[in-house]
Amino acid sequence: DPLGPESYYCSMFPARTYVMRRESLLRRMALRGRNSGFILFLAHGESPINYPANAYPFRQDSNWLYFLGLGLPDMIALMDLDGGKTLLFGDEPSSDDLVWTGPRKPGAELAESCGAVYGGSIRAAEATIARLAAKSASIFHPPYCRAETKDRLASLLPNSRGDQDEALLRSIISLREIKEDEEIVELEAAVESSAAMHLALLSALKPGWTERQAASFVAAKALSEGCAQSFSTIATLSGHVLHNQPGDAVCGSDGFFLLDAGAERPSGYAGDLTTSFPVGPR
């Protein structure tokens, strides 16, 4: 990874960037009549394939990345709409954990890197949220797509789904849809890496390759660019079949190939390009 392994665990941008984003969110919420209460942000957790230690590639929640910037799983953040303070919660790794993950910054340093205050362990977060709920404090939260994250939300707010209202949704959208200069740099880098994936296959693809070989070639190119794939690659001779997954179809010299693939930076910013071209030398 040209950005260094720390890039997956620490804030991609300076702490001030995340502070300013959260301050902007606070102002937008106030304009929509939300002057008190709390916003609950949840990081995604690992998603096991067939046993706990064998998980799918980790991808952080996008709203979490935007407002906190940390690529680590299993963290909680609580933002006070009245005072603007953001508490970051997460368990400190044990020595057994560190054998598998390598060194990791302690919670206080992680919080400092995104302009938050370390609030303690996940158990401390659960106790804090329970106290707020007992006082009937408003706890807003963005929508979540992952089942495990939804389960955690339900465990934190067992008597309520929380206040996922239009004010928060519109406030987040109004922030995220306008890209900052440093975001544009990341987006352009992601698109350049995506283009490199397409150009590499355009040059390399020959009759006799299977769709699966082409997809593997593209995946390797993404890794060589320091990126993940931003979605499941479509590499196919049957471009008329939408979302066709790569198979064992063999490319012929008269074939026409479609590639829909993109690179995702460690920051979460991604490219998405589609090209189609003859398999042969034309």
CSV table of C-alpha atoms in Angstrom, one decimal:
chain,number,residue,atom,x,y,z
A,1,ASP,CA,0.0,0.0,0.0
A,2,PRO,CA,1.7,3.2,-1.1
A,3,LEU,CA,-0.1,5.1,1.6
A,4,GLY,CA,1.3,2.9,4.3
A,5,PRO,CA,-0.5,0.3,6.5
A,6,GLU,CA,-1.4,3.0,9.0
A,7,SER,CA,-3.8,4.5,6.4
A,8,TYR,CA,-6.3,1.7,7.0
A,9,TYR,CA,-6.5,2.4,10.7
A,10,CYS,CA,-6.0,6.2,11.1
A,11,SER,CA,-7.8,9.3,9.8
A,12,MET,CA,-7.0,9.9,6.1
A,13,PHE,CA,-7.3,13.7,6.5
A,14,PRO,CA,-6.1,16.0,9.3
A,15,ALA,CA,-8.2,16.0,12.5
A,16,ARG,CA,-9.4,19.5,11.7
A,17,THR,CA,-11.2,18.2,8.6
A,18,TYR,CA,-13.4,15.9,10.6
A,19,VAL,CA,-14.0,18.5,13.3
A,20,MET,CA,-15.2,21.0,10.6
A,21,ARG,CA,-17.5,18.4,9.0
A,22,ARG,CA,-19.1,17.6,12.4
A,23,GLU,CA,-19.4,21.3,13.1
A,24,SER,CA,-21.1,21.8,9.7
A,25,LEU,CA,-23.5,18.9,10.5
A,26,LEU,CA,-24.3,20.5,13.8
A,27,ARG,CA,-25.2,23.8,12.1
A,28,ARG,CA,-27.3,22.1,9.5
A,29,MET,CA,-29.2,20.1,12.2
A,30,ALA,CA,-29.9,23.4,14.1
A,31,LEU,CA,-31.3,25.0,11.0
A,32,ARG,CA,-33.7,22.0,10.7
A,33,GLY,CA,-34.8,22.4,14.3
A,34,ARG,CA,-32.5,19.9,16.0
A,35,ASN,CA,-30.7,21.9,18.6
A,36,SER,CA,-30.4,19.2,21.3
A,37,GLY,CA,-29.8,15.5,21.5
A,38,PHE,CA,-27.1,13.2,20.2
A,39,ILE,CA,-26.1,11.6,17.0
A,40,LEU,CA,-25.0,8.0,17.2
A,41,PHE,CA,-22.4,6.8,14.7
A,42,LEU,CA,-21.5,3.1,14.5
A,43,ALA,CA,-18.5,1.7,12.8
A,44,HIS,CA,-19.0,-1.6,11.0
A,45,GLY,CA,-17.7,-4.8,12.6
A,46,GLU,CA,-16.0,-7.8,10.9
A,47,SER,CA,-18.3,-10.1,8.9
A,48,PRO,CA,-17.3,-13.7,9.3
A,49,ILE,CA,-17.6,-16.1,6.3
A,50,ASN,CA,-17.7,-19.5,8.0
A,51,TYR,CA,-16.0,-18.9,11.4
A,52,PRO,CA,-15.1,-15.7,13.4
A,53,ALA,CA,-11.4,-15.5,12.4
A,54,ASN,CA,-12.2,-15.9,8.7
A,55,ALA,CA,-14.0,-12.7,7.7
A,56,TYR,CA,-14.9,-11.0,4.4
A,57,PRO,CA,-12.6,-8.1,3.4
A,58,PHE,CA,-13.5,-5.3,5.8
A,59,ARG,CA,-15.2,-2.2,4.5
A,60,GLN,CA,-16.0,0.7,6.9
A,61,ASP,CA,-19.4,2.5,7.0
A,62,SER,CA,-19.2,5.5,4.6
A,63,ASN,CA,-20.8,8.0,7.0
A,64,TRP,CA,-18.3,6.9,9.7
A,65,LEU,CA,-15.5,7.4,7.3
A,66,TYR,CA,-16.8,10.9,6.4
A,67,PHE,CA,-17.2,12.1,10.0
A,68,LEU,CA,-14.6,10.1,11.9
A,69,GLY,CA,-12.2,8.8,9.2
A,70,LEU,CA,-11.1,5.7,11.1
A,71,GLY,CA,-10.8,2.4,9.3
A,72,LEU,CA,-11.0,0.2,12.4
A,73,PRO,CA,-14.0,-2.0,13.1
A,74,ASP,CA,-16.2,-2.1,16.2
A,75,MET,CA,-16.1,1.5,17.4
A,76,ILE,CA,-18.9,3.8,18.5
A,77,ALA,CA,-19.1,7.6,18.4
A,78,LEU,CA,-21.6,9.9,20.1
A,79,MET,CA,-21.9,13.5,19.1
A,80,ASP,CA,-23.6,16.0,21.4
A,81,LEU,CA,-25.7,18.4,19.4
A,82,ASP,CA,-25.8,20.9,22.2
A,83,GLY,CA,-22.1,21.2,23.0
A,84,GLY,CA,-20.6,19.8,19.8
A,85,LYS,CA,-18.3,17.4,21.7
A,86,THR,CA,-17.8,13.9,20.1
A,87,LEU,CA,-16.9,10.9,22.2
A,88,LEU,CA,-15.2,8.0,20.6
A,89,PHE,CA,-15.5,4.5,22.2
A,90,GLY,CA,-13.6,1.4,21.4
A,91,ASP,CA,-12.0,-1.5,23.2
A,92,GLU,CA,-8.2,-1.4,23.6
A,93,PRO,CA,-6.6,-4.4,21.9
A,94,SER,CA,-5.3,-7.1,24.1
A,95,SER,CA,-1.9,-8.7,23.7
A,96,ASP,CA,-3.6,-11.7,22.1
A,97,ASP,CA,-5.2,-9.3,19.6
A,98,LEU,CA,-1.9,-7.6,18.8
A,99,VAL,CA,-0.3,-10.9,17.8
A,100,TRP,CA,-2.8,-11.0,14.9
A,101,THR,CA,-3.1,-7.3,14.0
A,102,GLY,CA,0.3,-5.9,14.9
A,103,PRO,CA,0.7,-2.5,16.6
A,104,ARG,CA,-2.2,-0.2,16.9
A,105,LYS,CA,-2.6,3.3,18.3
A,106,PRO,CA,-4.4,3.4,21.7
A,107,GLY,CA,-7.9,4.8,21.8
A,108,ALA,CA,-6.9,8.3,23.0
A,109,GLU,CA,-4.6,8.7,20.0
A,110,LEU,CA,-7.2,7.4,17.6
A,111,ALA,CA,-9.7,9.9,19.0
A,112,GLU,CA,-7.2,12.7,18.8
A,113,SER,CA,-6.5,11.9,15.1
A,114,CYS,CA,-10.1,12.7,14.3
A,115,GLY,CA,-10.7,15.6,16.7
A,116,ALA,CA,-12.8,13.5,19.2
A,117,VAL,CA,-12.4,12.7,22.9
A,118,TYR,CA,-11.8,9.1,23.9
A,119,GLY,CA,-14.8,7.9,26.0
A,120,GLY,CA,-13.6,4.4,26.9
A,121,SER,CA,-14.6,0.9,26.0
A,122,ILE,CA,-17.6,-0.4,24.2
A,123,ARG,CA,-19.1,-1.3,27.5
A,124,ALA,CA,-18.7,2.4,28.5
A,125,ALA,CA,-20.5,3.4,25.4
A,126,GLU,CA,-23.4,1.0,26.2
A,127,ALA,CA,-23.7,2.4,29.7
A,128,THR,CA,-23.6,6.0,28.4
A,129,ILE,CA,-26.3,5.4,25.8
A,130,ALA,CA,-28.4,3.6,28.3
A,131,ARG,CA,-28.3,6.6,30.7
A,132,LEU,CA,-29.2,8.9,27.9
A,133,ALA,CA,-32.1,6.7,26.8
A,134,ALA,CA,-33.3,6.5,30.4
A,135,LYS,CA,-33.5,10.3,30.4
A,136,SER,CA,-35.5,10.3,27.2
A,137,ALA,CA,-32.7,12.1,25.3
A,138,SER,CA,-33.1,12.2,21.5
A,139,ILE,CA,-30.6,9.9,19.9
A,140,PHE,CA,-30.4,10.3,16.1
A,141,HIS,CA,-28.5,8.0,13.8
A,142,PRO,CA,-27.9,7.6,10.1
A,143,PRO,CA,-29.2,4.6,8.1
A,144,TYR,CA,-27.1,1.4,8.2
A,145,CYS,CA,-26.9,-1.2,5.4
A,146,ARG,CA,-25.1,-4.1,7.3
A,147,ALA,CA,-27.2,-6.6,9.2
A,148,GLU,CA,-24.5,-6.8,12.0
A,149,THR,CA,-24.5,-3.0,12.4
A,150,LYS,CA,-28.3,-2.9,12.6
A,151,ASP,CA,-28.2,-5.6,15.3
A,152,ARG,CA,-25.7,-3.5,17.3
A,153,LEU,CA,-28.0,-0.5,16.9
A,154,ALA,CA,-30.9,-2.6,18.2
A,155,SER,CA,-28.9,-3.7,21.2
A,156,LEU,CA,-27.9,-0.2,22.0
A,157,LEU,CA,-31.4,1.2,21.7
A,158,PRO,CA,-33.6,-1.9,22.6
A,159,ASN,CA,-36.8,0.1,23.2
A,160,SER,CA,-36.5,2.3,20.2
A,161,ARG,CA,-35.2,2.4,16.7
A,162,GLY,CA,-33.7,5.8,17.5
A,163,ASP,CA,-34.7,9.0,15.8
A,164,GLN,CA,-33.6,8.5,12.2
A,165,ASP,CA,-35.4,11.5,10.9
A,166,GLU,CA,-35.4,13.6,7.7
A,167,ALA,CA,-33.4,16.4,9.3
A,168,LEU,CA,-30.3,14.2,9.9
A,169,LEU,CA,-30.6,12.6,6.4
A,170,ARG,CA,-30.9,15.9,4.6
A,171,SER,CA,-28.1,17.4,6.7
A,172,ILE,CA,-25.7,14.5,5.9
A,173,ILE,CA,-26.6,14.6,2.2
A,174,SER,CA,-26.1,18.3,1.9
A,175,LEU,CA,-22.6,17.9,3.3
A,176,ARG,CA,-21.5,14.8,1.4
A,177,GLU,CA,-22.8,15.7,-2.0
A,178,ILE,CA,-20.4,18.7,-2.2
A,179,LYS,CA,-16.8,17.5,-2.4
A,180,GLU,CA,-14.0,19.3,-0.7
A,181,ASP,CA,-10.7,19.9,-2.4
A,182,GLU,CA,-8.9,17.1,-0.5
A,183,GLU,CA,-11.8,14.7,-1.4
A,184,ILE,CA,-11.4,15.6,-5.1
A,185,VAL,CA,-7.7,14.6,-4.9
A,186,GLU,CA,-8.7,11.2,-3.6
A,187,LEU,CA,-11.5,10.8,-6.2
A,188,GLU,CA,-9.1,11.6,-9.0
A,189,ALA,CA,-6.5,9.2,-7.7
A,190,ALA,CA,-9.2,6.5,-7.5
A,191,VAL,CA,-10.3,7.2,-11.1
A,192,GLU,CA,-6.7,7.1,-12.3
A,193,SER,CA,-6.2,3.7,-10.7
A,194,SER,CA,-9.5,2.5,-12.2
A,195,ALA,CA,-8.3,3.7,-15.7
A,196,ALA,CA,-5.0,1.9,-15.2
A,197,MET,CA,-7.0,-1.4,-14.5
A,198,HIS,CA,-8.9,-1.0,-17.7
A,199,LEU,CA,-6.0,0.0,-19.9
A,200,ALA,CA,-3.9,-2.9,-18.5
A,201,LEU,CA,-6.6,-5.4,-19.6
A,202,LEU,CA,-7.1,-3.7,-22.9
A,203,SER,CA,-3.4,-4.3,-23.7
A,204,ALA,CA,-3.1,-7.8,-22.2
A,205,LEU,CA,-6.4,-9.6,-23.1
A,206,LYS,CA,-5.8,-12.2,-25.8
A,207,PRO,CA,-7.8,-14.9,-27.5
A,208,GLY,CA,-7.8,-18.0,-25.2
A,209,TRP,CA,-8.2,-16.1,-22.0
A,210,THR,CA,-11.3,-16.9,-19.9
A,211,GLU,CA,-13.5,-14.2,-18.3
A,212,ARG,CA,-12.3,-15.4,-14.9
A,213,GLN,CA,-8.6,-14.9,-15.9
A,214,ALA,CA,-9.4,-11.4,-17.1
A,215,ALA,CA,-11.2,-10.6,-13.8
A,216,SER,CA,-8.2,-12.0,-11.8
A,217,PHE,CA,-5.8,-9.8,-13.9
A,218,VAL,CA,-7.9,-6.7,-13.1
A,219,ALA,CA,-8.0,-7.6,-9.4
A,220,ALA,CA,-4.2,-7.9,-9.3
A,221,LYS,CA,-3.8,-4.6,-11.0
A,222,ALA,CA,-6.0,-2.9,-8.4
A,223,LEU,CA,-3.8,-4.4,-5.6
A,224,SER,CA,-0.7,-3.2,-7.4
A,225,GLU,CA,-2.2,0.3,-7.3
A,226,GLY,CA,-2.6,0.1,-3.5
A,227,CYS,CA,-6.4,-0.3,-3.9
A,228,ALA,CA,-9.3,-2.7,-3.4
A,229,GLN,CA,-12.0,-3.2,-6.0
A,230,SER,CA,-14.8,-0.8,-5.4
A,231,PHE,CA,-17.4,-3.5,-6.4
A,232,SER,CA,-17.6,-7.0,-7.8
A,233,THR,CA,-15.9,-6.8,-11.2
A,234,ILE,CA,-18.0,-7.6,-14.3
A,235,ALA,CA,-15.6,-9.1,-16.9
A,236,THR,CA,-17.7,-10.8,-19.7
A,237,LEU,CA,-18.2,-11.6,-23.3
A,238,SER,CA,-21.9,-11.3,-22.7
A,239,GLY,CA,-22.2,-7.6,-22.0
A,240,HIS,CA,-25.9,-7.6,-22.8
A,241,VAL,CA,-26.5,-9.6,-19.6
A,242,LEU,CA,-26.5,-7.0,-16.8
A,243,HIS,CA,-24.3,-7.8,-13.7
A,244,ASN,CA,-22.9,-10.9,-15.4
A,245,GLN,CA,-20.3,-12.5,-13.1
A,246,PRO,CA,-17.0,-13.7,-14.7
A,247,GLY,CA,-17.2,-17.4,-15.7
A,248,ASP,CA,-15.2,-19.8,-17.9
A,249,ALA,CA,-16.3,-18.5,-21.2
A,250,VAL,CA,-13.2,-18.4,-23.5
A,251,CYS,CA,-12.4,-15.3,-25.5
A,252,GLY,CA,-12.2,-15.7,-29.2
A,253,SER,CA,-10.4,-13.4,-31.7
A,254,ASP,CA,-13.8,-12.2,-33.0
A,255,GLY,CA,-15.2,-11.7,-29.5
A,256,PHE,CA,-16.2,-8.4,-27.9
A,257,PHE,CA,-15.4,-7.9,-24.2
A,258,LEU,CA,-17.0,-5.7,-21.6
A,259,LEU,CA,-15.2,-4.7,-18.4
A,260,ASP,CA,-17.0,-2.9,-15.6
A,261,ALA,CA,-14.5,-2.4,-12.7
A,262,GLY,CA,-13.2,0.3,-10.4
A,263,ALA,CA,-10.6,0.9,-7.7
A,264,GLU,CA,-11.3,2.0,-4.2
A,265,ARG,CA,-8.7,3.8,-2.2
A,266,PRO,CA,-8.1,3.0,1.5
A,267,SER,CA,-9.9,6.3,2.2
A,268,GLY,CA,-13.1,4.8,0.7
A,269,TYR,CA,-13.2,7.1,-2.4
A,270,ALA,CA,-13.7,5.0,-5.5
A,271,GLY,CA,-13.8,4.9,-9.3
A,272,ASP,CA,-16.3,3.1,-11.5
A,273,LEU,CA,-15.6,2.8,-15.2
A,274,THR,CA,-17.0,0.6,-18.0
A,275,THR,CA,-15.2,-0.1,-21.3
A,276,SER,CA,-15.9,-2.5,-24.1
A,277,PHE,CA,-13.5,-3.5,-26.8
A,278,PRO,CA,-12.6,-6.3,-29.3
A,279,VAL,CA,-10.6,-9.2,-27.9
A,280,GLY,CA,-8.4,-9.3,-31.0
A,281,PRO,CA,-5.8,-6.8,-32.1
A,282,ARG,CA,-8.1,-4.2,-33.7
